[in-house]
Tab-separated table of C-alpha atoms and ligand atoms in Angstrom:
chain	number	residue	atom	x	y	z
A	29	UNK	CA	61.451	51.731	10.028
A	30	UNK	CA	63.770	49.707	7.657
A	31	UNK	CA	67.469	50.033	6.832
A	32	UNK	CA	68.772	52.091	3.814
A	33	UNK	CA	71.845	52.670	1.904
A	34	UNK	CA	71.583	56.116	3.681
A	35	UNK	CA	71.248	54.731	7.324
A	36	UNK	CA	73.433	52.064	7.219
A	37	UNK	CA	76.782	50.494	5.116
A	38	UNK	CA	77.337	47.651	7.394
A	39	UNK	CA	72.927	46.516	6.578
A	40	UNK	CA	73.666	47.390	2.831
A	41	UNK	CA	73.073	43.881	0.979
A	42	UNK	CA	72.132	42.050	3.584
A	43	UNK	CA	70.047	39.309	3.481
A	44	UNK	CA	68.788	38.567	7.310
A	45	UNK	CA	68.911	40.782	10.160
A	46	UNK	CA	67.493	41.603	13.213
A	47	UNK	CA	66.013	45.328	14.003
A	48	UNK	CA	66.407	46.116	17.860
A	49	UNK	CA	63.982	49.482	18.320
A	50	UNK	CA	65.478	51.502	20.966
A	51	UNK	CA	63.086	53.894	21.157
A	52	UNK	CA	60.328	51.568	21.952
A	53	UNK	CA	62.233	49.782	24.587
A	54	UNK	CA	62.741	52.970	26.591
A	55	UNK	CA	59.191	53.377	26.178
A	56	UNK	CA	58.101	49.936	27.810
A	57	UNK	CA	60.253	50.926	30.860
A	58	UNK	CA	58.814	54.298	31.547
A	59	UNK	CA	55.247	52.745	31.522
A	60	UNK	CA	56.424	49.718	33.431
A	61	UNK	CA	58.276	51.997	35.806
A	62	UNK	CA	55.274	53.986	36.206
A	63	UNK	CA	52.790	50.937	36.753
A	64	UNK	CA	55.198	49.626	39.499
A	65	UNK	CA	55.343	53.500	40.901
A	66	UNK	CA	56.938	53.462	43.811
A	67	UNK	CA	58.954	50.304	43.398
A	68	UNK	CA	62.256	50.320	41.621
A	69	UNK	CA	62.743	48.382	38.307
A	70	UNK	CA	65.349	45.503	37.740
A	71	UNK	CA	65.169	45.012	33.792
A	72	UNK	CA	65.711	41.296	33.124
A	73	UNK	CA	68.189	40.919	30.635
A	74	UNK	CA	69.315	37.049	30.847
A	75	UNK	CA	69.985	35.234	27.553
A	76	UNK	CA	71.084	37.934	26.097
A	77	UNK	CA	68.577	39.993	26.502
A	78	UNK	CA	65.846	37.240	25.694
A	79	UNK	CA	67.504	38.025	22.304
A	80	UNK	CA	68.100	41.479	21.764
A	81	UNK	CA	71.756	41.976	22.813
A	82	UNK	CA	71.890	42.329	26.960
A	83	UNK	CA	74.774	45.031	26.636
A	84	UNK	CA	72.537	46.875	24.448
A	85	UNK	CA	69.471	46.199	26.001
A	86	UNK	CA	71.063	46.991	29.795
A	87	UNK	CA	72.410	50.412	29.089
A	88	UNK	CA	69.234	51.640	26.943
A	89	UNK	CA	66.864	50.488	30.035
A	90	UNK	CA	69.343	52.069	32.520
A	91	UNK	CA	69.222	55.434	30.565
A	92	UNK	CA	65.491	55.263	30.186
A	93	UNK	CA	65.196	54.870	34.402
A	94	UNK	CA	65.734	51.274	35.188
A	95	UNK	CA	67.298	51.168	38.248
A	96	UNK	CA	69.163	47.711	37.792
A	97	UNK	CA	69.517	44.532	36.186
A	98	UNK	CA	68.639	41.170	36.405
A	99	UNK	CA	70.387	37.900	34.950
A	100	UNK	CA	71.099	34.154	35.804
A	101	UNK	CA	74.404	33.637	35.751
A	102	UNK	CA	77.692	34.614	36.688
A	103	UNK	CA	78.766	34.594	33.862
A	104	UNK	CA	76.095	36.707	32.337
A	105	UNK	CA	76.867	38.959	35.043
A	106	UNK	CA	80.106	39.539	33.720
A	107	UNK	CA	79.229	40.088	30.113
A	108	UNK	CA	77.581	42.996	31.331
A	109	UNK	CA	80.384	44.432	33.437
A	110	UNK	CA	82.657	43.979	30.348
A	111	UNK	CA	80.116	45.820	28.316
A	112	UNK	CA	81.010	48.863	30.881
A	113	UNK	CA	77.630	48.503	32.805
A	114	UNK	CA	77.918	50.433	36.371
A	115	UNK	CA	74.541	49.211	38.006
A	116	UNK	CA	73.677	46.810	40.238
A	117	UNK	CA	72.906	43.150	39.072
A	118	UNK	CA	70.936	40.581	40.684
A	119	UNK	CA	71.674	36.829	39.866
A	120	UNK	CA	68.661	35.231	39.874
A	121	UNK	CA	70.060	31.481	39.365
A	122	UNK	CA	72.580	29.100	41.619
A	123	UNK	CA	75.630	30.299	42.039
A	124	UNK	CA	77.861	27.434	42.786
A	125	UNK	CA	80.510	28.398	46.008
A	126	UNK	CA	83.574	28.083	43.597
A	127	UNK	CA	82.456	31.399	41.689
A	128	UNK	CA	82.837	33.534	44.790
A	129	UNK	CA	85.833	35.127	44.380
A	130	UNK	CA	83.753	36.324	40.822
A	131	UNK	CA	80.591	37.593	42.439
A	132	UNK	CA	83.130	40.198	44.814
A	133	UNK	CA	85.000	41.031	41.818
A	134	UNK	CA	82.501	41.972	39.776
A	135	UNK	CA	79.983	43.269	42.264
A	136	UNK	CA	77.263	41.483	41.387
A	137	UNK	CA	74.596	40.430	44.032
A	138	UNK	CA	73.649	36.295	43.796
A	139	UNK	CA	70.837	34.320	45.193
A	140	UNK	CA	71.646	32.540	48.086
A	141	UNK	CA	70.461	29.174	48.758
A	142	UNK	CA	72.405	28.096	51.670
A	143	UNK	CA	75.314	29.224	54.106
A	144	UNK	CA	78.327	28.190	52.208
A	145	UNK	CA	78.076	30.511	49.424
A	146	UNK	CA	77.370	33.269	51.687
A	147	UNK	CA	80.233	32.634	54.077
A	148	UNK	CA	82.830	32.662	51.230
A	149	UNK	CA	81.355	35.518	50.296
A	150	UNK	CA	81.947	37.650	53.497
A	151	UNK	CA	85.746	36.289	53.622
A	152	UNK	CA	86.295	37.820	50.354
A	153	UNK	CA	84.243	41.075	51.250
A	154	UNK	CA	85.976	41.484	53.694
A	155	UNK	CA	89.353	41.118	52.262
A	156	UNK	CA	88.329	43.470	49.552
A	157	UNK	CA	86.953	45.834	52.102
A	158	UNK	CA	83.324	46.019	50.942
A	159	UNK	CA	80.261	44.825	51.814
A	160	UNK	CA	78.580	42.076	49.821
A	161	UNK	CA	74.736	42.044	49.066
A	162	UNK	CA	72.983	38.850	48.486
A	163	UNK	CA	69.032	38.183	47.575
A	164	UNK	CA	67.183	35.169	49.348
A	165	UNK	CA	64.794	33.048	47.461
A	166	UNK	CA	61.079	31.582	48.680
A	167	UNK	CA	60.374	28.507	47.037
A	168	UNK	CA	56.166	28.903	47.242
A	169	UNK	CA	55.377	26.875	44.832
A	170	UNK	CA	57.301	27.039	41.780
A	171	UNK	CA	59.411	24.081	42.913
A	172	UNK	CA	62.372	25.563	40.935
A	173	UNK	CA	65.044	27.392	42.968
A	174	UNK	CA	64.828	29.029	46.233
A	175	UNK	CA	63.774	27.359	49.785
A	176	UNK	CA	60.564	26.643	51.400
A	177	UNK	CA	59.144	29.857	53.726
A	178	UNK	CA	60.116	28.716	57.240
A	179	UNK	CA	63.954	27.696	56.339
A	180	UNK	CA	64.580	31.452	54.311
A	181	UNK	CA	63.123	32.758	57.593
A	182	UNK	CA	66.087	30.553	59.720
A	183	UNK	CA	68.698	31.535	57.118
A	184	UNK	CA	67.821	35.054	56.795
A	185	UNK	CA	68.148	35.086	60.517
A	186	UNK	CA	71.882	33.208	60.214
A	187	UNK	CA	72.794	35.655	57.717
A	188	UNK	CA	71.989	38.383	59.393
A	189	UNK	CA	75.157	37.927	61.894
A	190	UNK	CA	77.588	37.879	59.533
A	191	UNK	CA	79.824	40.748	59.319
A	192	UNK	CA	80.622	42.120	55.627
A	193	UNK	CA	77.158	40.561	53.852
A	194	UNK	CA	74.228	42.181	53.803
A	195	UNK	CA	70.922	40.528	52.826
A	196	UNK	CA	69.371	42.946	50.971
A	197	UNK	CA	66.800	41.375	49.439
A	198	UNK	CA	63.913	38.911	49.700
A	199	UNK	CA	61.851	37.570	46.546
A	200	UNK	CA	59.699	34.441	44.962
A	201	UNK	CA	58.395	34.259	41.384
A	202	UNK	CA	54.917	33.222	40.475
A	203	UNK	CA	54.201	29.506	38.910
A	204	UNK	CA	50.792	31.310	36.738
A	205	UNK	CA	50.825	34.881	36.857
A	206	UNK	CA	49.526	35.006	33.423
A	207	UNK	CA	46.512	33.455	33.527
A	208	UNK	CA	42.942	34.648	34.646
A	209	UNK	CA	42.572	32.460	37.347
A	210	UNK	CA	45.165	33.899	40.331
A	211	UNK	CA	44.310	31.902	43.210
A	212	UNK	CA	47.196	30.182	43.231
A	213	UNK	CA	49.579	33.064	42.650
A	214	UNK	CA	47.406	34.583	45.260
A	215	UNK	CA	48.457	31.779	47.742
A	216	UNK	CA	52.058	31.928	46.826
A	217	UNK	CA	52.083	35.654	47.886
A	218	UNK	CA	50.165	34.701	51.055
A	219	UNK	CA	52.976	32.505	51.341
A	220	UNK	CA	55.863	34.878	50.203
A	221	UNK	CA	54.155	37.712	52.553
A	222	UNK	CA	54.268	35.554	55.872
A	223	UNK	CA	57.992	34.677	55.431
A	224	UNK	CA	58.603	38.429	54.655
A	225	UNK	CA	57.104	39.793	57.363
A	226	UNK	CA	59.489	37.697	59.672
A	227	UNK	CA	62.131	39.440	58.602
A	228	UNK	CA	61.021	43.217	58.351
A	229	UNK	CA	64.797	44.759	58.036
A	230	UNK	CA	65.101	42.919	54.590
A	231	UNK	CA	64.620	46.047	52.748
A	232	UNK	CA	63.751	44.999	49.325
A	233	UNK	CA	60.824	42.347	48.587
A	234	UNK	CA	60.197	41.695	45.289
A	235	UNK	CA	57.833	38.869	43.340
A	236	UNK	CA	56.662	40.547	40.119
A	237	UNK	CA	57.247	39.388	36.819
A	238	UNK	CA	56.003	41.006	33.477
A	239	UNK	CA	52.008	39.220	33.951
A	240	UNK	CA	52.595	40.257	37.668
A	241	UNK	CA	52.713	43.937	37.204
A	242	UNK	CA	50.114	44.118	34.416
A	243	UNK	CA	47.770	42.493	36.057
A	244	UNK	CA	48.359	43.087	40.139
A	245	UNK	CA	50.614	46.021	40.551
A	246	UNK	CA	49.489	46.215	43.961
A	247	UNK	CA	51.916	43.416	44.601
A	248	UNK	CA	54.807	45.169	43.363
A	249	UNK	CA	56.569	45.710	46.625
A	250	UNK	CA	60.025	47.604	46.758
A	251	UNK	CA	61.228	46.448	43.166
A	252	UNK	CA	59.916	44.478	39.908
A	253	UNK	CA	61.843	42.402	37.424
A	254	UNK	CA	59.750	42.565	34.243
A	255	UNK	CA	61.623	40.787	31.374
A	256	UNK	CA	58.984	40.055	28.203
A	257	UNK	CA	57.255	43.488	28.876
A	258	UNK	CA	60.868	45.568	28.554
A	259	UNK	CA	60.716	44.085	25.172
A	260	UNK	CA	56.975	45.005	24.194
A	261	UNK	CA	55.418	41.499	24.326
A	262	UNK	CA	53.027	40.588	26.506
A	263	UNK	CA	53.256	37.075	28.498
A	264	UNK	CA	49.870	35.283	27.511
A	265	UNK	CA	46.633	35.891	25.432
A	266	UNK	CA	44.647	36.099	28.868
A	267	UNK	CA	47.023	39.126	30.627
A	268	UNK	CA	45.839	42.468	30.574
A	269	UNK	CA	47.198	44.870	27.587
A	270	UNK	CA	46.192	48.262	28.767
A	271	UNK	CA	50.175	49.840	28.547
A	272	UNK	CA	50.464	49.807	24.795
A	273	UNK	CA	53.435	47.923	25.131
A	274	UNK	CA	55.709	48.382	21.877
A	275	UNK	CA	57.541	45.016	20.340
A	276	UNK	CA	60.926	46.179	20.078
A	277	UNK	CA	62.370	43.420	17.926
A	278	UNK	CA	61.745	43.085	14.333
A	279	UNK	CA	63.787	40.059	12.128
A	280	UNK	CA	63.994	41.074	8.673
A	281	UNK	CA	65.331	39.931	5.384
A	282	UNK	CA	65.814	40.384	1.214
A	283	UNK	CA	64.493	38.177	-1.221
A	284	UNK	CA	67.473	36.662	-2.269
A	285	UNK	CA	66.704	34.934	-5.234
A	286	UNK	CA	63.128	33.610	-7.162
A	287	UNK	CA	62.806	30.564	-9.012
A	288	UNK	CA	59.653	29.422	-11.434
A	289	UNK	CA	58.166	26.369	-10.784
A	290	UNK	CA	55.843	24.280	-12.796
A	291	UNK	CA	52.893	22.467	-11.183
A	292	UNK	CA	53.991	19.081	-10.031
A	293	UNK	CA	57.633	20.568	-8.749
A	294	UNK	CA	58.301	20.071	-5.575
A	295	UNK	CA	60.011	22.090	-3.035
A	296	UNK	CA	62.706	21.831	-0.245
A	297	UNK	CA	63.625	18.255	0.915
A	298	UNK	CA	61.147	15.566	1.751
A	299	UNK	CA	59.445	17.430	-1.274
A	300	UNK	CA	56.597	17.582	1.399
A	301	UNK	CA	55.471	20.952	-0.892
A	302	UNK	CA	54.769	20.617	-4.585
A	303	UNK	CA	53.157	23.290	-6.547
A	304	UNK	CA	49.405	22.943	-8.034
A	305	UNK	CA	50.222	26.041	-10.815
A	306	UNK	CA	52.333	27.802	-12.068
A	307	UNK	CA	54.317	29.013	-8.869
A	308	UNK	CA	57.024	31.733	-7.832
A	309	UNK	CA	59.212	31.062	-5.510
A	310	UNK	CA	61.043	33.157	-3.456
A	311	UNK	CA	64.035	32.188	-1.083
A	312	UNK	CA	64.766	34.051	2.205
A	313	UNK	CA	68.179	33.025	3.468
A	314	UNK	CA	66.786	32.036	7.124
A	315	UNK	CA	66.568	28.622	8.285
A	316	UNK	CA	65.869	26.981	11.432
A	317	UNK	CA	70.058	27.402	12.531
A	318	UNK	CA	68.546	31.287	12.537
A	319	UNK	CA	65.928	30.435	15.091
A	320	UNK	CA	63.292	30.220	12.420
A	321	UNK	CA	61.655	27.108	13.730
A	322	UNK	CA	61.526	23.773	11.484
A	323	UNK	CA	57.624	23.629	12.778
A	324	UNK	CA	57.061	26.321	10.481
A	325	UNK	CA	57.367	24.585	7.717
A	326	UNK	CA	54.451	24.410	5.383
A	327	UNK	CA	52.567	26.411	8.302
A	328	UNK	CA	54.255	29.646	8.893
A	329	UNK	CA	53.992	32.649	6.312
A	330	UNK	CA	56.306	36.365	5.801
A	331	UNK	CA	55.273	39.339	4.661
A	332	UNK	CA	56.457	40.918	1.385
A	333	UNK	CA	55.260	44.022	-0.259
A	334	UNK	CA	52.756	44.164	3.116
A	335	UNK	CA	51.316	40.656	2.135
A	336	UNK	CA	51.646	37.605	3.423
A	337	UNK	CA	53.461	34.628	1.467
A	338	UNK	CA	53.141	31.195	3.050
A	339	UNK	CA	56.497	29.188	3.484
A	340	UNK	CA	56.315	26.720	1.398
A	341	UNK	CA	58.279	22.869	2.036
A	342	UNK	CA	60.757	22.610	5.096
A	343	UNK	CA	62.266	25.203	6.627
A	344	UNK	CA	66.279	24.060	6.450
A	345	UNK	CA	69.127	25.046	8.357
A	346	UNK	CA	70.062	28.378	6.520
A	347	UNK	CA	67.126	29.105	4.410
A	348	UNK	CA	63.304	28.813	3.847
A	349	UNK	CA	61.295	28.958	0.416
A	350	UNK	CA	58.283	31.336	0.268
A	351	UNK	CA	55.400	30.963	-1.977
A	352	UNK	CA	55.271	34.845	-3.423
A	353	UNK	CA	52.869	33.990	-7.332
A	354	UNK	CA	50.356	35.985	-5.592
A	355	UNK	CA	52.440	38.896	-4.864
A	356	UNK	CA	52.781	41.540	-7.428
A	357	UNK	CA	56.134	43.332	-8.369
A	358	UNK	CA	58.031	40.802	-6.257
A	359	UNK	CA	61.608	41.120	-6.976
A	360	UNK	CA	64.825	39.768	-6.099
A	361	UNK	CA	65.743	41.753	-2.927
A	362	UNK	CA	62.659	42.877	-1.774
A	363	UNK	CA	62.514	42.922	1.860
A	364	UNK	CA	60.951	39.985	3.742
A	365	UNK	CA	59.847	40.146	7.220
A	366	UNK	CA	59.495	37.405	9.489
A	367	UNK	CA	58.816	39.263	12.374
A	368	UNK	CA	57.406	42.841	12.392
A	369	UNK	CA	55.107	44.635	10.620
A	370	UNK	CA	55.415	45.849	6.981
A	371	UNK	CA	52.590	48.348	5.493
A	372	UNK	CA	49.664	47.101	6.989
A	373	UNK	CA	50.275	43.627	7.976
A	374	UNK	CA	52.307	42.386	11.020
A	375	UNK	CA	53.510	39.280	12.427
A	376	UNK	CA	54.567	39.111	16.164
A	377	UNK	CA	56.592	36.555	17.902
A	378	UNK	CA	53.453	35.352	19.432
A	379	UNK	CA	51.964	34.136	16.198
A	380	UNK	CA	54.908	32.332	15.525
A	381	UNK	CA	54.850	30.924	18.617
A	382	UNK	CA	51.330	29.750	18.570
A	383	UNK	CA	51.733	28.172	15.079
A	384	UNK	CA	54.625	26.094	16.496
A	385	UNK	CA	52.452	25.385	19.987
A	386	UNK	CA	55.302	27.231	22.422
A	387	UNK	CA	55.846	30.905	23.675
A	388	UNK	CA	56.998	34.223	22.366
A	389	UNK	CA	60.114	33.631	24.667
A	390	UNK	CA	61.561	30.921	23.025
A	391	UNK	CA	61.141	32.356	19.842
A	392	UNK	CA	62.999	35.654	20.618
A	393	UNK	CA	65.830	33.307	22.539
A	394	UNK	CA	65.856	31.333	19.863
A	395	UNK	CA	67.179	33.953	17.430
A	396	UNK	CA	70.542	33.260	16.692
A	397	UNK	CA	74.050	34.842	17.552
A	398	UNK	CA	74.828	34.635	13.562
A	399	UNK	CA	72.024	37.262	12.753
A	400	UNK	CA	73.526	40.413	12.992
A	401	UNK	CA	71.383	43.229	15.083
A	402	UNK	CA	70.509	46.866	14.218
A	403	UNK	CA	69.623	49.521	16.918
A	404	UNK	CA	67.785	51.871	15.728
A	405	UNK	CA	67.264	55.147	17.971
A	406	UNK	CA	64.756	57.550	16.307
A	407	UNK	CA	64.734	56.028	12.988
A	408	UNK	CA	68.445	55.788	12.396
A	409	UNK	CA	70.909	53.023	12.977
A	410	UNK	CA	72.943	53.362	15.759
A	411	UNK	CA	75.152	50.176	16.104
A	412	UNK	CA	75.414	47.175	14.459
A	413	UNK	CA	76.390	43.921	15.828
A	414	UNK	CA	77.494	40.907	14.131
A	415	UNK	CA	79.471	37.548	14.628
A	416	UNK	CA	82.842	39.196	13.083
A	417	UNK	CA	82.502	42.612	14.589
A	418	UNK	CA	81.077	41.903	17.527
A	419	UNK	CA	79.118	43.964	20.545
A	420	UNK	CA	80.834	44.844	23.685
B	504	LIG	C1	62.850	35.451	33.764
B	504	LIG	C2	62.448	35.878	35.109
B	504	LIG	C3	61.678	37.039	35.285
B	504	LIG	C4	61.089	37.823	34.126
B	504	LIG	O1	59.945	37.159	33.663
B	504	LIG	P1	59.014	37.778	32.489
B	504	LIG	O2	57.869	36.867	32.402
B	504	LIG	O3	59.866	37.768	31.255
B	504	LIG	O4	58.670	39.156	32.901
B	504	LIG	C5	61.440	37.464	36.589
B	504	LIG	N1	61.891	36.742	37.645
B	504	LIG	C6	62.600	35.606	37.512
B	504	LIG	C7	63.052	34.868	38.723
B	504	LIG	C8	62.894	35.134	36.234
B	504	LIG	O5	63.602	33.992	36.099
């Protein structure tokens, strides 16, 4: 898949931009839908879709039979109702009391931590005439957000009398689900499982993450909340990988200009790179203010014309400088990817990730609002979003 005249005027001449695949995110969620069969499927769409747009993201998972969303915040939340999105969302984070009045008006369905949330709640439920649904969190070992097994239990049980809120749902999340060794996630569900089975009219349990239901989908429950998998990756080297999960992100660029070097020049600042022969040059106009990561520098490599060319010095803010001498026919313009594939050769967020010694979530977060995205539905651009003409 790349961008031509043909597909796309707003792409035309562009020198960075991200490709968000459509098509392969609908696939992910049927096969994670069917893995979790029965449970329903909450696609987790905080920080903006861990990258890929959230509006986007939300109503292509809801069309390809997610059932809901999840997010972190409030104001997240809201995005998403702006963006015209109908379905339920579940706030995963702390909602502080003050943003009540927001969670009724927006329908959206927080964590609760505590009573005082919950009772501010009701008052405005009830004022509105609805019912308000809130999730309750088990802290079981995570020692994040939520509350330890026997107090949920005592809360639930508080909850339970108050008119206009409805606890819908119970849930934990898993401290290593993606590693080989589960006995402690194994314990944490023991845990999780107890507490649940107090409170049998809770009617939706839920603990599964993306390494969750790949590796134990017997733990699935009444709903799942798969985030990295919606968007093809898969959490860890040691989780299984038997879905043919599709990465549905690609960052992409041009070749915006080469430069001839002699042997002895140096290249970018520190001049940490200097060039044993003869040397091309090219420069890709994405720097670390991008999300390409400054630990990439002398360590990270592109692909151009389906071969990889090492970046060369420091990655800086805007732009990096890519050794292409090897590469023959390079041009100005050619296309550059970053992340993707390109003829034979790919590179996935993971490698990038493992070069700079972090995760393939931080580098699809860390993808910046400046680079515009493309979504592509069978082949074609469908909608372009950038900082001046933005999404939503
Ligand atoms: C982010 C998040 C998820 C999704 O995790 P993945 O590893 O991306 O599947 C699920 N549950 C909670 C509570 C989360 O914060």
């Amino acid at each position: 898949m790349s961008v031509t005249d043909a597909e796309s005027d707003t792409l035309r001449g562009r020198l960075l931009w991200a490709e968000i695949d459509l098509d392969a995110l609908a696939f992910n969620i049927k096969a994670l839908k069917i893995q979790a069969s029965p449970a329903t499927l909450a696609a987790v769409v905080k920080a903006n879709g861990y990258g890929h747009g959230s509006a986007e993201v939300a109503h292509a998972a809801l069309a390809a039979g997610a059932d809901c969303l999840a997010v972190i915040s409030v104001d997240e939340g809201e995005q998403l109702r702006r963006a015209g999105v109908q379905a339920p969302i579940l706030v995963m984070g702390h909602t502080p009391v003050n943003d009540a009045q927001r969670i009724v008006g927006l329908r959206l369905t927080p964590t609760v931590n505590g009573r005082e949330l919950p009772l501010a709640l009701a008052a405005l439920a009830e004022a509105a005439g609805v019912v308000q649904p809130v999730h309750l969190k088990v802290d079981t070992g995570l020692s994040r957000y939520g509350r330890p097994a026997q107090e949920v239990v005592a809360l639930a049980e508080a909850l339970r009398a108050i008119p206009f809120l409805v606890v819908e749902g119970i849930y934990t999340h898993f401290a290593s689900a993606d590693e080989t060794d589960k006995t402690f996630m194994q314990e944490q569900y023991r845990v999780f499982t107890a507490a649940a089975d107090q409170l049998p009219w809770i009617s939706v349990r839920h603990v599964s993450n993306t390494a969750t239901l790949l590796d134990c989908p017997e733990m699935s429950g009444d709903m799942v909340r798969p985030g990295l998998g919606i968007y093809g990756l898969y959490p860890s080297a040691e989780v299984k990988r038997d879905l043919g999960l599709r990465p549905v992100l690609s960052l992409k660029g041009r070749l915006a200009r080469l430069a001839f070097v002699s042997p002895g020049d140096s290249v970018s600042y520190g001049r940490t790179w200097r060039a044993s022969r003869p040397s091309v040059i090219g420069l890709a106009m994405c720097g670390y203010a991008d999300g390409l990561p400054r630990l990439l520098s002398n360590r990270g490599s592109v692909l151009v014309k389906g071969e990889r060319a090492p970046i060369v010095g420091r990655v800086c803010m805007d732009m990096c400088m890519l050794d292409v001498t090897d590469i023959e026919g390079v041009a100005e313009g050619d296309e550059v990817v970053i992340i993707g594939s390109q003829g034979e050769s790919c590179i996935t967020a993971g490698d990038l990730a493992e070069i700079c010694g972090t995760i393939s979530y931080e580098i699809l977060c860390g993808i910046a609002e400046r680079v515009p995205r493309a979504y592509f539905r069978n082949g074609e651009v469908v909608k372009v979003g950038t900082l001046t003409s933005p999404l939503v």
